[in-house]
Coordinates of C-alpha atoms in Angstrom, one line a residue:
Chain Y
X596 CA -37.4 3.8 -14.0
X597 CA -40.1 1.2 -13.3
X598 CA -39.6 -0.2 -16.8
X599 CA -35.9 -0.5 -16.3
X600 CA -36.4 -2.2 -13.0
X601 CA -38.9 -4.6 -14.6
X602 CA -36.5 -5.3 -17.4
X603 CA -33.7 -6.2 -15.0
X604 CA -35.9 -9.0 -13.6
X605 CA -37.5 -10.1 -16.8
X606 CA -35.1 -13.1 -17.3
X607 CA -35.5 -14.5 -13.8
X608 CA -38.7 -16.4 -14.5
X609 CA -37.0 -18.1 -17.5
X610 CA -34.1 -19.2 -15.4
X611 CA -36.3 -20.4 -12.6
X612 CA -38.4 -22.5 -14.9
X613 CA -35.4 -24.1 -16.4
X614 CA -34.0 -24.9 -13.0
X615 CA -37.4 -26.3 -12.0
X616 CA -37.3 -28.6 -15.0
X617 CA -33.8 -29.8 -14.1
X618 CA -34.9 -30.2 -10.5
X619 CA -37.9 -32.4 -11.4
X620 CA -35.7 -34.7 -13.5
X621 CA -32.4 -35.1 -11.7
X622 CA -31.9 -37.8 -9.0
X623 CA -35.4 -39.1 -9.1
X624 CA -35.6 -42.3 -7.1
X625 CA -37.8 -43.9 -9.8
X626 CA -35.0 -43.6 -12.3
X627 CA -32.6 -45.5 -10.2
X628 CA -31.8 -48.8 -12.0
X629 CA -33.3 -47.4 -15.2
X630 CA -30.8 -48.2 -18.0
X631 CA -31.2 -44.8 -19.7
X632 CA -29.8 -43.1 -16.6
X633 CA -27.0 -45.6 -16.0
X634 CA -23.4 -45.0 -17.1
X635 CA -24.0 -46.1 -20.6
X636 CA -27.5 -44.6 -20.9
X637 CA -28.5 -41.6 -22.9
X638 CA -29.7 -39.6 -19.8
X639 CA -26.4 -39.9 -18.0
X640 CA -25.3 -36.6 -19.5
X641 CA -28.0 -34.7 -17.7
X642 CA -26.6 -35.8 -14.4
X643 CA -23.1 -34.8 -15.4
X644 CA -24.4 -31.5 -16.7
X645 CA -25.9 -30.7 -13.3
X646 CA -22.4 -31.3 -11.7
X647 CA -20.8 -29.2 -14.5
X648 CA -23.1 -26.2 -13.8
X649 CA -23.4 -26.3 -10.0
X650 CA -20.5 -28.3 -8.7
X651 CA -17.6 -26.4 -10.3
X652 CA -14.4 -26.5 -8.3
X653 CA -11.0 -24.9 -8.6
X654 CA -7.6 -26.7 -9.0
X655 CA -7.6 -27.5 -5.3
X656 CA -11.0 -29.0 -5.4
X657 CA -12.6 -26.1 -3.5
X658 CA -16.1 -25.1 -4.7
X659 CA -16.3 -22.2 -7.1
X660 CA -19.5 -20.3 -6.5
X661 CA -19.7 -18.3 -9.7
X662 CA -23.3 -17.3 -10.4
X663 CA -22.1 -16.0 -13.8
X664 CA -21.0 -19.5 -14.8
X665 CA -24.2 -21.0 -13.7
X666 CA -26.4 -18.5 -15.6
X667 CA -24.2 -18.7 -18.7
X668 CA -24.5 -22.5 -18.8
X669 CA -28.3 -22.4 -18.1
X670 CA -28.8 -19.7 -20.8
X671 CA -26.8 -21.8 -23.3
X672 CA -28.9 -24.8 -22.4
X673 CA -32.1 -22.8 -22.7
X674 CA -31.2 -21.7 -26.3
X675 CA -29.7 -25.1 -27.2
X676 CA -26.6 -23.6 -28.8
X677 CA -24.1 -25.7 -30.9
X678 CA -21.3 -25.1 -28.4
X679 CA -19.7 -28.3 -27.2
X680 CA -18.6 -28.9 -23.6
X681 CA -16.7 -31.7 -22.0
X682 CA -18.6 -33.5 -19.2
X683 CA -16.6 -35.8 -16.9
X684 CA -17.9 -38.3 -14.5
X685 CA -17.2 -38.1 -10.7
X686 CA -14.6 -40.9 -10.9
X687 CA -12.9 -39.0 -13.8
X688 CA -13.2 -42.1 -15.9
X689 CA -15.8 -41.1 -18.4
X690 CA -15.5 -38.0 -20.5
X691 CA -18.1 -37.0 -23.1
X692 CA -17.9 -34.1 -25.5
X693 CA -21.5 -33.0 -25.9
X694 CA -23.3 -29.9 -27.3
X695 CA -25.9 -27.8 -25.5
X696 CA -28.2 -28.7 -28.4
X697 CA -28.0 -32.4 -27.5
X698 CA -28.5 -31.7 -23.8
X699 CA -31.5 -29.6 -24.5
X700 CA -33.0 -32.5 -26.4
X701 CA -32.3 -34.9 -23.6
X702 CA -33.9 -32.5 -21.1
X703 CA -37.0 -32.2 -23.3
X704 CA -37.2 -36.0 -23.6
X705 CA -36.8 -36.6 -19.9
X706 CA -39.3 -33.9 -19.0
X707 CA -41.9 -35.0 -21.5
X708 CA -41.6 -38.5 -20.1
X709 CA -42.5 -37.2 -16.6
X710 CA -45.4 -35.1 -18.0
X711 CA -46.8 -38.1 -19.7
X712 CA -47.2 -40.0 -16.4
X713 CA -47.9 -37.0 -14.3
X714 CA -51.2 -36.2 -12.6
X715 CA -52.0 -32.5 -13.1
X716 CA -50.9 -30.8 -9.9
Chain D
X151 CA 8.0 -50.5 -43.1
X152 CA 10.4 -47.6 -43.7
X153 CA 13.8 -47.5 -42.2
X154 CA 13.0 -44.8 -39.7
X155 CA 10.0 -46.7 -38.1
X156 CA 10.3 -46.7 -34.3
X157 CA 8.2 -46.5 -31.2
X158 CA 6.8 -43.0 -31.0
X159 CA 4.5 -43.3 -28.0
X160 CA 3.7 -45.6 -25.1
X161 CA 0.7 -45.1 -22.8
X162 CA -0.9 -47.2 -20.2
X163 CA -4.6 -48.0 -20.5
X164 CA -6.2 -46.0 -17.7
X165 CA -7.2 -48.0 -14.6
X166 CA -10.9 -48.5 -13.6
X167 CA -10.5 -46.4 -10.5
X168 CA -8.3 -43.8 -8.9
X169 CA -6.3 -46.3 -6.9
X170 CA -6.7 -49.3 -9.2
X171 CA -4.1 -50.8 -11.4
X172 CA -4.1 -50.1 -15.2
X173 CA -6.0 -52.7 -17.2
X174 CA -5.2 -54.8 -20.2
X175 CA -6.5 -53.8 -23.6
X176 CA -9.0 -56.5 -24.6
X177 CA -9.6 -55.1 -28.1
X178 CA -8.5 -52.1 -30.2
X179 CA -9.0 -50.6 -33.6
X180 CA -7.9 -47.6 -35.5
X181 CA -10.6 -45.2 -36.5
X182 CA -11.2 -45.0 -40.3
X183 CA -11.9 -41.3 -40.5
X184 CA -10.3 -39.5 -37.5
X185 CA -6.9 -39.6 -35.9
X186 CA -8.1 -41.9 -33.1
X187 CA -7.2 -45.3 -31.7
X188 CA -10.1 -47.0 -29.9
X189 CA -9.4 -49.5 -27.1
X190 CA -11.6 -51.5 -24.8
X191 CA -10.9 -53.1 -21.5
X192 CA -12.1 -55.9 -19.1
X193 CA -14.6 -53.5 -17.4
X194 CA -16.7 -52.6 -20.5
X195 CA -14.9 -49.3 -20.9
X196 CA -13.9 -47.8 -24.2
X197 CA -11.4 -45.0 -24.5
X198 CA -10.2 -43.1 -27.6
X199 CA -6.6 -42.0 -27.9
X200 CA -5.6 -39.1 -30.0
X201 CA -3.0 -39.3 -32.8
X202 CA 0.8 -39.3 -32.3
X203 CA 0.9 -38.8 -28.6
X204 CA -2.0 -41.2 -27.9
X205 CA -3.4 -38.5 -25.7
X206 CA -6.6 -39.7 -24.0
X207 CA -9.7 -38.2 -25.7
X208 CA -13.1 -39.5 -24.9
X209 CA -14.0 -42.4 -22.7
X210 CA -17.3 -44.2 -21.9
X211 CA -18.8 -47.4 -20.6
X212 CA -20.3 -49.5 -23.2
X213 CA -21.7 -52.0 -20.7
X214 CA -21.6 -52.9 -17.0
X215 CA -18.3 -54.2 -15.7
X216 CA -20.1 -57.4 -14.6
X217 CA -20.8 -58.2 -18.3
X218 CA -17.2 -58.7 -18.9
X219 CA -14.6 -57.4 -21.5
X220 CA -15.2 -55.4 -24.6
X221 CA -14.9 -58.0 -27.4
X222 CA -14.6 -55.9 -30.5
X223 CA -14.9 -52.3 -31.8
X224 CA -16.0 -51.3 -35.3
X225 CA -16.3 -47.7 -36.6
X226 CA -18.4 -46.1 -39.3
X227 CA -19.2 -42.6 -40.2
X228 CA -21.8 -42.1 -37.4
X229 CA -19.8 -43.5 -34.5
X230 CA -18.3 -46.6 -32.9
X231 CA -20.0 -50.0 -32.4
X232 CA -18.9 -51.8 -29.3
X233 CA -19.5 -55.5 -28.9
X234 CA -19.8 -57.0 -25.4
X235 CA -20.7 -60.6 -24.6
X236 CA -24.3 -59.8 -24.0
X237 CA -25.0 -56.6 -25.7
X238 CA -24.1 -54.2 -28.5
X239 CA -23.6 -50.5 -27.9
X240 CA -23.3 -47.7 -30.4
X241 CA -21.9 -44.3 -29.4
X242 CA -20.8 -41.1 -31.0
X243 CA -17.1 -40.6 -31.2
X244 CA -17.6 -37.8 -28.7
X245 CA -18.9 -40.4 -26.2
X246 CA -22.7 -39.9 -25.9
X247 CA -24.6 -43.1 -26.6
X248 CA -26.7 -43.6 -29.8
X249 CA -28.4 -46.9 -28.9
X250 CA -27.9 -50.0 -26.8
X251 CA -29.1 -53.4 -27.8
X252 CA -29.6 -56.4 -25.5
X253 CA -31.2 -59.6 -26.4
X254 CA -31.9 -62.8 -24.4
X255 CA -30.1 -64.9 -27.0
X256 CA -27.0 -62.8 -26.8
X257 CA -25.1 -65.0 -24.4
X258 CA -21.4 -65.1 -25.4
X259 CA -20.8 -62.8 -28.4
X260 CA -17.2 -62.7 -29.5
X261 CA -16.9 -61.1 -32.9
X262 CA -18.7 -59.0 -35.5
X263 CA -18.3 -57.9 -39.1
X264 CA -19.9 -55.5 -41.5
X265 CA -22.0 -57.3 -44.1
X266 CA -22.8 -56.7 -47.8
X267 CA -24.5 -53.4 -46.8
X268 CA -21.3 -51.3 -46.4
X269 CA -21.0 -50.0 -42.9
X270 CA -24.8 -49.8 -42.2
X271 CA -25.2 -53.3 -41.0
X272 CA -23.2 -55.9 -39.0
X273 CA -23.4 -59.5 -38.1
X274 CA -22.5 -60.5 -34.6
X275 CA -21.5 -64.0 -33.6
X276 CA -19.8 -65.9 -30.8
X277 CA -19.6 -69.1 -28.8
X278 CA -23.4 -69.5 -29.1
X279 CA -25.8 -71.0 -31.6
X280 CA -27.3 -67.9 -33.1
X281 CA -25.9 -64.9 -35.0
X282 CA -27.5 -61.5 -35.1
X283 CA -27.8 -59.2 -38.1
X284 CA -28.1 -55.7 -36.8
X285 CA -29.1 -52.5 -38.6
X286 CA -26.7 -49.8 -37.3
X287 CA -28.9 -46.9 -38.3
X288 CA -32.0 -48.1 -36.5
X289 CA -30.1 -49.9 -33.8
X290 CA -32.3 -53.0 -34.2
X291 CA -31.9 -56.7 -34.7
X292 CA -33.0 -57.3 -38.3
X293 CA -32.5 -61.0 -38.4
X294 CA -31.3 -63.9 -36.2
X295 CA -29.4 -66.6 -38.0
X296 CA -29.1 -70.0 -36.5
X297 CA -25.6 -71.5 -36.8
X298 CA -24.0 -74.7 -35.8
X299 CA -20.6 -73.2 -36.0
X300 CA -19.2 -71.0 -33.2
X301 CA -17.0 -68.1 -34.1
X302 CA -14.3 -66.2 -32.2
X303 CA -12.9 -63.8 -34.9
X304 CA -14.5 -62.2 -37.9
X305 CA -12.9 -60.2 -40.7
X306 CA -14.6 -58.8 -43.7
X307 CA -12.8 -59.4 -47.0
X308 CA -14.5 -60.5 -50.1
X309 CA -16.3 -63.0 -47.8
X310 CA -16.9 -62.7 -44.1
X311 CA -14.0 -64.8 -42.8
X312 CA -15.0 -66.4 -39.5
X313 CA -12.6 -68.3 -37.3
X314 CA -14.0 -71.2 -35.3
X315 CA -12.6 -72.4 -32.0
X316 CA -11.0 -75.5 -33.5
X317 CA -8.6 -73.9 -36.0
X318 CA -10.7 -73.7 -39.1
X319 CA -12.0 -70.6 -41.0
X320 CA -15.4 -70.4 -42.6
X321 CA -16.0 -68.2 -45.6
X322 CA -19.5 -66.8 -45.2
X323 CA -21.5 -65.3 -48.0
X324 CA -21.9 -61.6 -46.9
X325 CA -25.6 -61.6 -48.1
X326 CA -27.0 -64.9 -47.0
X327 CA -24.4 -65.8 -44.3
X328 CA -24.2 -69.4 -45.7
X329 CA -20.9 -71.2 -45.4
X330 CA -19.3 -71.1 -48.8
X331 CA -16.1 -72.9 -47.9
X332 CA -14.3 -74.2 -44.8
X333 CA -10.5 -74.0 -44.6
X334 CA -8.7 -76.0 -42.0
X335 CA -6.0 -73.5 -41.1
X336 CA -4.5 -74.8 -37.9
X337 CA -4.8 -78.0 -36.0
X338 CA -5.8 -76.6 -32.6
X339 CA -7.0 -73.0 -32.7
X340 CA -6.6 -69.7 -34.5
X341 CA -4.9 -66.9 -32.5
X342 CA -5.2 -64.1 -35.1
X343 CA -6.5 -63.7 -38.6
X344 CA -6.8 -60.9 -41.2
X345 CA -8.4 -60.8 -44.6
X346 CA -7.8 -58.4 -47.4
X347 CA -8.2 -58.4 -51.2
X348 CA -7.4 -62.0 -52.3
X349 CA -5.9 -63.3 -49.1
X350 CA -6.7 -64.7 -45.7
X351 CA -3.8 -65.0 -43.3
X352 CA -3.8 -66.8 -40.0
X353 CA -1.6 -67.4 -36.9
X354 CA -2.5 -70.4 -34.7
X355 CA -1.7 -73.1 -32.3
X356 CA -1.3 -76.8 -32.6
X357 CA -1.1 -79.4 -29.8
X358 CA 2.4 -80.7 -29.4
X359 CA 3.0 -84.1 -27.8
X360 CA -0.7 -84.2 -27.3
X361 CA -0.9 -81.7 -24.4
X362 CA 0.9 -78.4 -25.0
X363 CA -0.5 -75.7 -27.1
X364 CA 2.3 -74.2 -29.2
X365 CA 2.2 -71.3 -31.6
X366 CA 2.9 -72.6 -35.1
X367 CA 6.2 -71.4 -36.5
X368 CA 4.5 -70.3 -39.7
X369 CA 1.9 -68.1 -41.2
X370 CA -0.9 -69.8 -43.1
X371 CA -2.2 -68.1 -46.2
X372 CA -5.4 -68.8 -48.2
X373 CA -5.9 -67.6 -51.7
X374 CA -9.6 -66.5 -52.2
X375 CA -9.3 -66.3 -56.0
X376 CA -8.2 -69.9 -56.3
X377 CA -10.1 -71.1 -53.3
X378 CA -7.1 -73.0 -52.1
X379 CA -4.4 -72.6 -49.4
X380 CA -1.0 -71.4 -50.3
X381 CA 2.3 -72.8 -48.9
X382 CA 2.8 -71.5 -45.3
X383 CA 5.3 -68.8 -44.7
X384 CA 7.9 -69.7 -42.1
X385 CA 8.2 -67.6 -39.0
X386 CA 10.6 -69.4 -36.6
X387 CA 9.9 -67.2 -33.6
X388 CA 6.3 -68.4 -33.6
X389 CA 3.7 -66.3 -35.4
X390 CA 1.2 -64.8 -32.9
X391 CA -0.4 -61.8 -34.7
X392 CA -0.8 -60.9 -38.3
X393 CA -2.2 -58.0 -40.3
X394 CA -2.3 -57.4 -44.0
X395 CA -0.8 -54.1 -45.0
X396 CA -3.8 -51.8 -46.1
X397 CA -1.8 -50.3 -49.0
X398 CA 0.5 -53.0 -50.2
X399 CA -2.0 -55.7 -51.1
X400 CA 0.3 -58.7 -51.0
X401 CA 2.2 -57.6 -47.9
X402 CA 1.6 -58.8 -44.4
X403 CA 3.1 -57.9 -41.0
X404 CA 3.7 -60.8 -38.6
X405 CA 4.5 -60.4 -35.0
X406 CA 5.7 -62.9 -32.4
X407 CA 4.7 -62.8 -28.7
X408 CA 8.1 -61.5 -27.7
X409 CA 7.9 -58.5 -30.1
X410 CA 9.7 -59.7 -33.2
X411 CA 8.1 -58.1 -36.3
X412 CA 8.5 -59.2 -39.9
X413 CA 7.2 -57.5 -43.0
X414 CA 6.6 -60.2 -45.5
X415 CA 5.5 -60.1 -49.1
X416 CA 3.2 -63.1 -49.6
X417 CA 4.3 -63.4 -53.2
X418 CA 8.0 -63.3 -52.4
X419 CA 8.4 -64.6 -48.8
X420 CA 12.1 -64.8 -48.8
X421 CA 12.7 -61.0 -48.5
X422 CA 11.6 -59.8 -45.2
X423 CA 12.2 -56.7 -43.1
X424 CA 12.7 -57.4 -39.4
X425 CA 12.1 -55.2 -36.3
X426 CA 12.0 -55.7 -32.6
X427 CA 9.5 -54.0 -30.3
X428 CA 10.7 -53.1 -26.8
X429 CA 8.5 -55.2 -24.6
X430 CA 9.4 -56.5 -21.1
X431 CA 6.4 -58.9 -21.0
X432 CA 4.7 -60.4 -24.0
X433 CA 2.6 -58.8 -26.7
X434 CA -1.2 -59.3 -26.5
X435 CA -2.4 -57.6 -29.6
X436 CA -1.4 -55.8 -32.8
X437 CA -3.2 -53.5 -35.2
X438 CA -2.3 -51.4 -38.2
X439 CA -3.8 -48.1 -39.1
X440 CA -5.8 -47.7 -42.4
X441 CA -3.1 -45.4 -43.8
X442 CA -0.4 -48.1 -43.2
X443 CA 1.6 -45.4 -41.5
X444 CA 1.1 -46.5 -37.9
X445 CA 0.9 -49.6 -35.9
X446 CA -0.3 -50.2 -32.3
X447 CA 0.9 -53.0 -30.1
X448 CA -0.4 -53.9 -26.6
X449 CA 1.4 -55.9 -24.0
X450 CA 0.7 -57.7 -20.8
X451 CA 1.8 -54.7 -18.7
X452 CA -1.3 -52.8 -20.0
X453 CA 0.7 -50.5 -22.2
X454 CA -0.2 -49.5 -25.7
X455 CA 2.8 -48.9 -28.0
X456 CA 2.5 -46.8 -31.1
X457 CA 5.0 -47.4 -33.9
X458 CA 5.6 -45.5 -37.1
X459 CA 7.9 -43.0 -38.8
X460 CA 8.2 -40.0 -36.4
X461 CA 7.9 -37.6 -39.3
X462 CA 5.1 -39.2 -41.3
X463 CA 3.0 -40.9 -38.7
X464 CA -0.8 -40.6 -39.3
X465 CA -3.7 -43.0 -38.9
X466 CA -5.9 -42.0 -41.9
X467 CA -5.0 -40.3 -45.1
X468 CA -7.6 -37.6 -45.2
X469 CA -8.7 -37.3 -41.6
X470 CA -11.9 -35.4 -40.6
X471 CA -11.2 -33.2 -37.6
X472 CA -11.6 -34.6 -34.2
X473 CA -14.5 -32.9 -32.3
X474 CA -13.3 -31.2 -29.1
X475 CA -15.1 -29.0 -26.7
X476 CA -15.6 -25.5 -28.1
X477 CA -12.9 -23.2 -26.8
X478 CA -14.3 -20.7 -24.2
X479 CA -14.8 -17.2 -25.5
X480 CA -13.6 -14.4 -23.3
X481 CA -16.4 -13.6 -20.8
X482 CA -17.4 -10.0 -20.1
X483 CA -16.5 -9.2 -16.5
X484 CA -19.6 -8.9 -14.2
X485 CA -19.2 -7.8 -10.7
X486 CA -21.8 -9.8 -8.9
X487 CA -23.5 -7.9 -6.1
X488 CA -26.7 -8.8 -4.4
X489 CA -28.3 -6.2 -6.7
X490 CA -26.9 -7.5 -10.0
X491 CA -29.8 -8.6 -12.1
X492 CA -29.6 -12.1 -13.5
X493 CA -30.0 -10.7 -17.0
X494 CA -26.5 -9.3 -16.9
X495 CA -25.6 -12.6 -18.5
X496 CA -27.1 -12.5 -22.0
X497 CA -29.1 -15.3 -23.6
X498 CA -27.5 -16.6 -26.8
X499 CA -29.2 -16.0 -30.1
X500 CA -31.9 -18.6 -30.6
X501 CA -34.6 -19.6 -33.1
X502 CA -36.2 -22.7 -31.5
X503 CA -38.5 -22.8 -28.5
X504 CA -36.5 -22.3 -25.3
X505 CA -35.8 -25.3 -23.0
X506 CA -37.3 -23.3 -20.2
X507 CA -40.7 -23.0 -21.8
X508 CA -43.2 -24.6 -19.5
X509 CA -46.1 -26.6 -20.9
X510 CA -49.6 -25.6 -20.1
X511 CA -50.3 -27.3 -16.8
X512 CA -52.8 -26.2 -14.2
X513 CA -51.1 -25.6 -11.0
X514 CA -52.3 -24.8 -7.5
X515 CA -50.3 -22.1 -5.7
X516 CA -52.6 -21.3 -2.8
X517 CA -53.4 -24.6 -1.1
X518 CA -53.2 -24.6 2.7
X519 CA -50.3 -26.6 4.2
X520 CA -50.6 -30.2 5.2
X521 CA -51.9 -30.7 8.7
X522 CA -50.1 -33.4 10.7
X523 CA -52.0 -35.9 12.8
X524 CA -51.1 -35.2 16.5
X525 CA -50.5 -38.9 17.0
X526 CA -47.9 -38.9 14.3
X527 CA -46.2 -35.8 15.8
X528 CA -46.2 -37.4 19.2
X529 CA -44.3 -40.4 17.7
X530 CA -41.4 -38.2 16.7
X531 CA -38.3 -37.6 18.7
X532 CA -37.5 -33.9 19.1
X533 CA -33.9 -32.7 18.6
X534 CA -32.6 -29.2 18.3
X535 CA -32.6 -29.3 14.5
X536 CA -35.8 -31.2 13.7
X537 CA -38.3 -33.8 14.8
X538 CA -37.5 -37.2 13.5
X539 CA -38.9 -40.7 13.3
X540 CA -40.4 -43.3 11.0
X541 CA -42.9 -42.4 8.3
X542 CA -46.1 -43.7 9.9
X543 CA -48.5 -41.4 8.1
X544 CA -49.7 -44.0 5.6
X545 CA -48.6 -41.9 2.6
X546 CA -45.6 -42.3 0.4
X547 CA -42.6 -40.0 0.9
X548 CA -43.3 -36.7 -0.8
X549 CA -46.8 -37.8 -1.7
X550 CA -49.1 -35.1 -2.8
X551 CA -52.0 -34.4 -0.4
X552 CA -55.1 -32.6 -1.4
X553 CA -55.4 -30.1 1.4
X554 CA -58.4 -28.4 -0.2
X555 CA -60.8 -31.2 0.1
X556 CA -63.9 -30.6 2.3
X557 CA -63.2 -33.7 4.3
X558 CA -59.7 -32.6 5.2
X559 CA -60.8 -29.1 6.2
X560 CA -63.6 -30.6 8.3
X561 CA -61.0 -32.6 10.1
X562 CA -58.8 -29.6 10.7
X563 CA -61.6 -28.0 12.6
X564 CA -61.5 -24.8 10.5
X565 CA -65.0 -24.6 9.0
X566 CA -65.8 -21.9 6.6
X567 CA -69.3 -20.4 7.3
X568 CA -72.0 -21.7 4.9
X569 CA -75.1 -20.3 3.4
X570 CA -78.4 -21.8 4.3
X571 CA -78.8 -23.3 0.9
X572 CA -75.4 -25.0 1.2
X573 CA -76.3 -26.3 4.6
X574 CA -79.5 -27.8 3.1
X575 CA -77.6 -29.4 0.3
X576 CA -74.9 -30.9 2.6
X577 CA -77.6 -32.3 4.8
X578 CA -79.3 -34.0 1.9
X579 CA -76.0 -35.4 0.8
X580 CA -74.9 -36.7 4.2
X581 CA -78.3 -38.4 4.7
X582 CA -77.8 -40.4 1.5
X583 CA -74.3 -41.5 2.4
X584 CA -74.2 -40.9 6.1
X585 CA -72.7 -44.3 7.0
X586 CA -69.8 -43.6 4.7
X587 CA -69.2 -40.1 5.9
X588 CA -69.2 -41.4 9.5
X589 CA -66.6 -43.9 8.6
X590 CA -64.4 -41.3 6.9
X591 CA -64.5 -38.8 9.7
X592 CA -63.8 -41.5 12.3
X593 CA -60.9 -43.0 10.4

């Protein structure tokens, strides 16, 4: 019983770590004005991915709070699968077709950039 | 052009915002491997349109709107190369960027062309005194070529054919970029040009009565084999745009601003096939697909018209499939309750290190909370949701504070009891630097 209880929660740490990585990266003030994060930069997709996972809406524009969707997306990012998703900008003008594999690479690049300049906390 | 050619689709170029008006196409090109038409606008935006219905596919910004229109688009196997006045951007067909090049000497780029290295290298030029040779694989400027000639259109034929602003065409060697020959095609300026196989064809303007620019009522043709111009081909409606037919090597298609289209054999100009495009305004551009089975026209009302035979229309002969988002698989139903474990959603199969793997970093989880200076707290205004006021603490927002340091804990008034030996050591230390310590504790 204890084992099965533990097993149920085994994945939580992984998801928490992934969300922490995303949290350290997205919307950092230092990145404002950085070309890589601008609309034609290679990091722009990470911004749009955050919206894709956490800001899902229904056809009326009301928020959809589907934890299953959020975990599914995060798990696919964690594994870096070949599946492609369509990311759309807030003004609906830009649409990218991008794979989780590419997003995972972007996440690693952005996180490593932070680590390089980080002071051990 | 077959008898059953007609307009099969007509779409507006999407506007730059929800309530904005559609925008004019500033450049367009058919993809060479996928069923896509690429178009750029005045705001640096590039959009791809899918096959027969011209359904919008991907869209991205190649450069900031302030940097002006998209000047030209070229495609190769890796993606699309987008030329702006001050930069060159390369992106995957799916939209994500590959690289972005900006250079102080890129001031007013207008045109580009592949060089002698297939589709792995381009030369970009414009109304400026240097040209850039760019390696598309590395995304780097390989060479800067000084030029006294300024170019507005480039087409890669046997030579790189480059149109100047005063109506002449330079034939550039695709390896050395030296001018091999200059051909004076039109007296005022060149409006459109194409090159294929043995021919260069141009449409242009001349100055009438010394002040009005008028489209010349003929198509000019240059024979590359003989290195001489051929007799012009008459086009009374005023030749505005021209493309060589990609399959019929001596055939060209000429279009007037009002939409009159002629299919002319350069070798036998008297037989021509005439069509009329339905435009309410005037045409601003014209392209033909690599298959020769489709044509795109744009007009001043921001519309893109697609022409072809409704039954046979395709852009490329052996298209590679367009990459869409992967269709969603049916999802197992999970009833989310507060007790549902997060692992009810499975992790996909993986071989590489997971993205969530955290690097080995030391972390401090038990540090005491930051103590706020009473003076700072007193400066804040209380409300029922929080205290607020200016950041006067002398630290950055969100700045890390070492709450474990001895000095801090001494200030907080919470002193841990010390052994005698520790007290002796502290005493020795403070005697050697007592001035400093005083300063610190008073500050």
